[in-house]
Amino acid sequence: GDSAATTGRSRWEQRGEDKFATVIKPKLAKLPEGVTEINVDELYQLLEDQVPMTLVDARPELRYNQGHLPTAVSIPVPKLKEKKAEVLPQDKDKLLVFYCGGYT
């Protein structure tokens, strides 16, 4: 028969041999103190205004190699977590803008 279950932030229904997600509540990452989220329009404005910045593509290197924003450097999240500040640009006067393949 059919049954329903809740796991974490999702709700699943069993329909015969198949399992279907009926509710999916994404867990959004909490930004660290001092970090601000910007949208694409705000990034475009920063680029238009020629604000000194370093664009960091935090996606896996394969995805970066398939295409990335002009001037972006590749620092995948696992490498950033492991090496922390030592992989970031030395110029502390530049704005750091990170992007990834997420929905934000």
JSON list of C-alpha atoms in Angstrom, two decimals:
[
{"chain": "A", "resi": 1, "resn": "GLY", "atom": "CA", "xyz": [0.00, 0.00, 0.00]},
{"chain": "A", "resi": 2, "resn": "ASP", "atom": "CA", "xyz": [0.83, 3.66, -0.06]},
{"chain": "A", "resi": 3, "resn": "SER", "atom": "CA", "xyz": [2.42, 5.35, 2.95]},
{"chain": "A", "resi": 4, "resn": "ALA", "atom": "CA", "xyz": [3.92, 8.71, 3.87]},
{"chain": "A", "resi": 5, "resn": "ALA", "atom": "CA", "xyz": [7.00, 9.57, 5.91]},
{"chain": "A", "resi": 6, "resn": "THR", "atom": "CA", "xyz": [8.84, 12.69, 6.93]},
{"chain": "A", "resi": 7, "resn": "THR", "atom": "CA", "xyz": [12.64, 12.77, 6.96]},
{"chain": "A", "resi": 8, "resn": "GLY", "atom": "CA", "xyz": [14.40, 15.94, 8.00]},
{"chain": "A", "resi": 9, "resn": "ARG", "atom": "CA", "xyz": [12.92, 18.81, 6.03]},
{"chain": "A", "resi": 10, "resn": "SER", "atom": "CA", "xyz": [11.31, 16.67, 3.33]},
{"chain": "A", "resi": 11, "resn": "ARG", "atom": "CA", "xyz": [8.11, 14.65, 3.12]},
{"chain": "A", "resi": 12, "resn": "TRP", "atom": "CA", "xyz": [8.01, 11.44, 1.13]},
{"chain": "A", "resi": 13, "resn": "GLU", "atom": "CA", "xyz": [5.17, 9.28, -0.12]},
{"chain": "A", "resi": 14, "resn": "GLN", "atom": "CA", "xyz": [5.53, 5.66, -1.10]},
{"chain": "A", "resi": 15, "resn": "ARG", "atom": "CA", "xyz": [3.42, 4.87, -4.17]},
{"chain": "A", "resi": 16, "resn": "GLY", "atom": "CA", "xyz": [3.78, 1.21, -4.92]},
{"chain": "A", "resi": 17, "resn": "GLU", "atom": "CA", "xyz": [7.50, 0.60, -5.42]},
{"chain": "A", "resi": 18, "resn": "ASP", "atom": "CA", "xyz": [8.25, 4.30, -6.08]},
{"chain": "A", "resi": 19, "resn": "LYS", "atom": "CA", "xyz": [9.02, 6.98, -3.52]},
{"chain": "A", "resi": 20, "resn": "PHE", "atom": "CA", "xyz": [8.05, 10.60, -4.30]},
{"chain": "A", "resi": 21, "resn": "ALA", "atom": "CA", "xyz": [9.05, 13.82, -2.55]},
{"chain": "A", "resi": 22, "resn": "THR", "atom": "CA", "xyz": [5.86, 15.75, -1.81]},
{"chain": "A", "resi": 23, "resn": "VAL", "atom": "CA", "xyz": [7.43, 18.56, 0.20]},
{"chain": "A", "resi": 24, "resn": "ILE", "atom": "CA", "xyz": [11.01, 19.80, -0.04]},
{"chain": "A", "resi": 25, "resn": "LYS", "atom": "CA", "xyz": [12.16, 22.57, 2.27]},
{"chain": "A", "resi": 26, "resn": "PRO", "atom": "CA", "xyz": [15.69, 23.63, 1.36]},
{"chain": "A", "resi": 27, "resn": "LYS", "atom": "CA", "xyz": [18.03, 24.36, 4.22]},
{"chain": "A", "resi": 28, "resn": "LEU", "atom": "CA", "xyz": [19.52, 27.75, 3.46]},
{"chain": "A", "resi": 29, "resn": "ALA", "atom": "CA", "xyz": [23.05, 28.42, 4.57]},
{"chain": "A", "resi": 30, "resn": "LYS", "atom": "CA", "xyz": [23.44, 31.07, 7.24]},
{"chain": "A", "resi": 31, "resn": "LEU", "atom": "CA", "xyz": [25.95, 33.67, 6.11]},
{"chain": "A", "resi": 32, "resn": "PRO", "atom": "CA", "xyz": [28.85, 34.40, 8.47]},
{"chain": "A", "resi": 33, "resn": "GLU", "atom": "CA", "xyz": [28.91, 37.74, 10.25]},
{"chain": "A", "resi": 34, "resn": "GLY", "atom": "CA", "xyz": [30.09, 40.52, 7.96]},
{"chain": "A", "resi": 35, "resn": "VAL", "atom": "CA", "xyz": [29.11, 38.64, 4.80]},
{"chain": "A", "resi": 36, "resn": "THR", "atom": "CA", "xyz": [26.41, 40.11, 2.59]},
{"chain": "A", "resi": 37, "resn": "GLU", "atom": "CA", "xyz": [24.46, 38.32, -0.12]},
{"chain": "A", "resi": 38, "resn": "ILE", "atom": "CA", "xyz": [24.05, 40.18, -3.41]},
{"chain": "A", "resi": 39, "resn": "ASN", "atom": "CA", "xyz": [21.94, 39.38, -6.44]},
{"chain": "A", "resi": 40, "resn": "VAL", "atom": "CA", "xyz": [22.93, 39.31, -10.10]},
{"chain": "A", "resi": 41, "resn": "ASP", "atom": "CA", "xyz": [21.81, 42.91, -10.68]},
{"chain": "A", "resi": 42, "resn": "GLU", "atom": "CA", "xyz": [23.98, 44.12, -7.80]},
{"chain": "A", "resi": 43, "resn": "LEU", "atom": "CA", "xyz": [26.96, 42.20, -9.17]},
{"chain": "A", "resi": 44, "resn": "TYR", "atom": "CA", "xyz": [26.34, 43.70, -12.60]},
{"chain": "A", "resi": 45, "resn": "GLN", "atom": "CA", "xyz": [26.33, 47.18, -11.03]},
{"chain": "A", "resi": 46, "resn": "LEU", "atom": "CA", "xyz": [29.62, 46.50, -9.23]},
{"chain": "A", "resi": 47, "resn": "LEU", "atom": "CA", "xyz": [31.13, 45.41, -12.56]},
{"chain": "A", "resi": 48, "resn": "GLU", "atom": "CA", "xyz": [29.71, 48.48, -14.35]},
{"chain": "A", "resi": 49, "resn": "ASP", "atom": "CA", "xyz": [31.14, 50.75, -11.64]},
{"chain": "A", "resi": 50, "resn": "GLN", "atom": "CA", "xyz": [34.51, 48.97, -11.96]},
{"chain": "A", "resi": 51, "resn": "VAL", "atom": "CA", "xyz": [34.67, 48.31, -8.22]},
{"chain": "A", "resi": 52, "resn": "PRO", "atom": "CA", "xyz": [37.97, 46.52, -7.47]},
{"chain": "A", "resi": 53, "resn": "MET", "atom": "CA", "xyz": [36.98, 42.93, -6.70]},
{"chain": "A", "resi": 54, "resn": "THR", "atom": "CA", "xyz": [37.99, 39.33, -6.97]},
{"chain": "A", "resi": 55, "resn": "LEU", "atom": "CA", "xyz": [35.32, 36.97, -8.29]},
{"chain": "A", "resi": 56, "resn": "VAL", "atom": "CA", "xyz": [35.67, 33.51, -6.74]},
{"chain": "A", "resi": 57, "resn": "ASP", "atom": "CA", "xyz": [33.94, 30.58, -8.44]},
{"chain": "A", "resi": 58, "resn": "ALA", "atom": "CA", "xyz": [33.36, 28.09, -5.62]},
{"chain": "A", "resi": 59, "resn": "ARG", "atom": "CA", "xyz": [31.99, 25.33, -7.87]},
{"chain": "A", "resi": 60, "resn": "PRO", "atom": "CA", "xyz": [33.93, 22.13, -8.60]},
{"chain": "A", "resi": 61, "resn": "GLU", "atom": "CA", "xyz": [36.88, 22.72, -10.95]},
{"chain": "A", "resi": 62, "resn": "LEU", "atom": "CA", "xyz": [35.20, 20.73, -13.74]},
{"chain": "A", "resi": 63, "resn": "ARG", "atom": "CA", "xyz": [32.22, 23.10, -13.71]},
{"chain": "A", "resi": 64, "resn": "TYR", "atom": "CA", "xyz": [34.59, 26.11, -13.69]},
{"chain": "A", "resi": 65, "resn": "ASN", "atom": "CA", "xyz": [36.41, 24.68, -16.72]},
{"chain": "A", "resi": 66, "resn": "GLN", "atom": "CA", "xyz": [33.09, 24.29, -18.54]},
{"chain": "A", "resi": 67, "resn": "GLY", "atom": "CA", "xyz": [32.48, 28.03, -18.21]},
{"chain": "A", "resi": 68, "resn": "HIS", "atom": "CA", "xyz": [32.78, 30.81, -15.66]},
{"chain": "A", "resi": 69, "resn": "LEU", "atom": "CA", "xyz": [32.37, 34.57, -15.26]},
{"chain": "A", "resi": 70, "resn": "PRO", "atom": "CA", "xyz": [35.16, 36.62, -16.85]},
{"chain": "A", "resi": 71, "resn": "THR", "atom": "CA", "xyz": [38.11, 37.23, -14.47]},
{"chain": "A", "resi": 72, "resn": "ALA", "atom": "CA", "xyz": [36.80, 34.67, -11.92]},
{"chain": "A", "resi": 73, "resn": "VAL", "atom": "CA", "xyz": [39.30, 32.46, -10.14]},
{"chain": "A", "resi": 74, "resn": "SER", "atom": "CA", "xyz": [38.50, 28.87, -9.21]},
{"chain": "A", "resi": 75, "resn": "ILE", "atom": "CA", "xyz": [38.53, 28.00, -5.51]},
{"chain": "A", "resi": 76, "resn": "PRO", "atom": "CA", "xyz": [36.17, 25.03, -4.99]},
{"chain": "A", "resi": 77, "resn": "VAL", "atom": "CA", "xyz": [34.40, 24.90, -1.62]},
{"chain": "A", "resi": 78, "resn": "PRO", "atom": "CA", "xyz": [36.31, 21.83, -0.31]},
{"chain": "A", "resi": 79, "resn": "LYS", "atom": "CA", "xyz": [39.64, 23.57, -1.03]},
{"chain": "A", "resi": 80, "resn": "LEU", "atom": "CA", "xyz": [38.38, 26.76, 0.61]},
{"chain": "A", "resi": 81, "resn": "LYS", "atom": "CA", "xyz": [37.29, 24.83, 3.71]},
{"chain": "A", "resi": 82, "resn": "GLU", "atom": "CA", "xyz": [40.63, 23.02, 3.92]},
{"chain": "A", "resi": 83, "resn": "LYS", "atom": "CA", "xyz": [43.04, 25.87, 3.16]},
{"chain": "A", "resi": 84, "resn": "LYS", "atom": "CA", "xyz": [40.88, 28.82, 4.33]},
{"chain": "A", "resi": 85, "resn": "ALA", "atom": "CA", "xyz": [42.50, 32.25, 3.97]},
{"chain": "A", "resi": 86, "resn": "GLU", "atom": "CA", "xyz": [45.73, 30.93, 2.44]},
{"chain": "A", "resi": 87, "resn": "VAL", "atom": "CA", "xyz": [43.95, 30.34, -0.91]},
{"chain": "A", "resi": 88, "resn": "LEU", "atom": "CA", "xyz": [42.30, 33.78, -0.97]},
{"chain": "A", "resi": 89, "resn": "PRO", "atom": "CA", "xyz": [43.86, 36.73, -2.81]},
{"chain": "A", "resi": 90, "resn": "GLN", "atom": "CA", "xyz": [46.43, 38.67, -0.81]},
{"chain": "A", "resi": 91, "resn": "ASP", "atom": "CA", "xyz": [44.98, 42.09, -1.73]},
{"chain": "A", "resi": 92, "resn": "LYS", "atom": "CA", "xyz": [42.77, 42.86, 1.28]},
{"chain": "A", "resi": 93, "resn": "ASP", "atom": "CA", "xyz": [41.49, 46.12, -0.27]},
{"chain": "A", "resi": 94, "resn": "LYS", "atom": "CA", "xyz": [39.51, 44.29, -2.95]},
{"chain": "A", "resi": 95, "resn": "LEU", "atom": "CA", "xyz": [35.95, 43.13, -2.49]},
{"chain": "A", "resi": 96, "resn": "LEU", "atom": "CA", "xyz": [35.60, 39.33, -2.52]},
{"chain": "A", "resi": 97, "resn": "VAL", "atom": "CA", "xyz": [32.56, 38.03, -4.41]},
{"chain": "A", "resi": 98, "resn": "PHE", "atom": "CA", "xyz": [31.87, 34.29, -4.26]},
{"chain": "A", "resi": 99, "resn": "TYR", "atom": "CA", "xyz": [29.45, 32.42, -6.48]},
{"chain": "A", "resi": 100, "resn": "CYS", "atom": "CA", "xyz": [28.45, 28.80, -6.85]},
{"chain": "A", "resi": 101, "resn": "GLY", "atom": "CA", "xyz": [25.86, 26.65, -8.57]},
{"chain": "A", "resi": 102, "resn": "GLY", "atom": "CA", "xyz": [23.24, 27.16, -5.87]},
{"chain": "A", "resi": 103, "resn": "TYR", "atom": "CA", "xyz": [19.91, 28.92, -6.07]},
{"chain": "A", "resi": 104, "resn": "THR", "atom": "CA", "xyz": [20.90, 32.06, -4.17]}
]
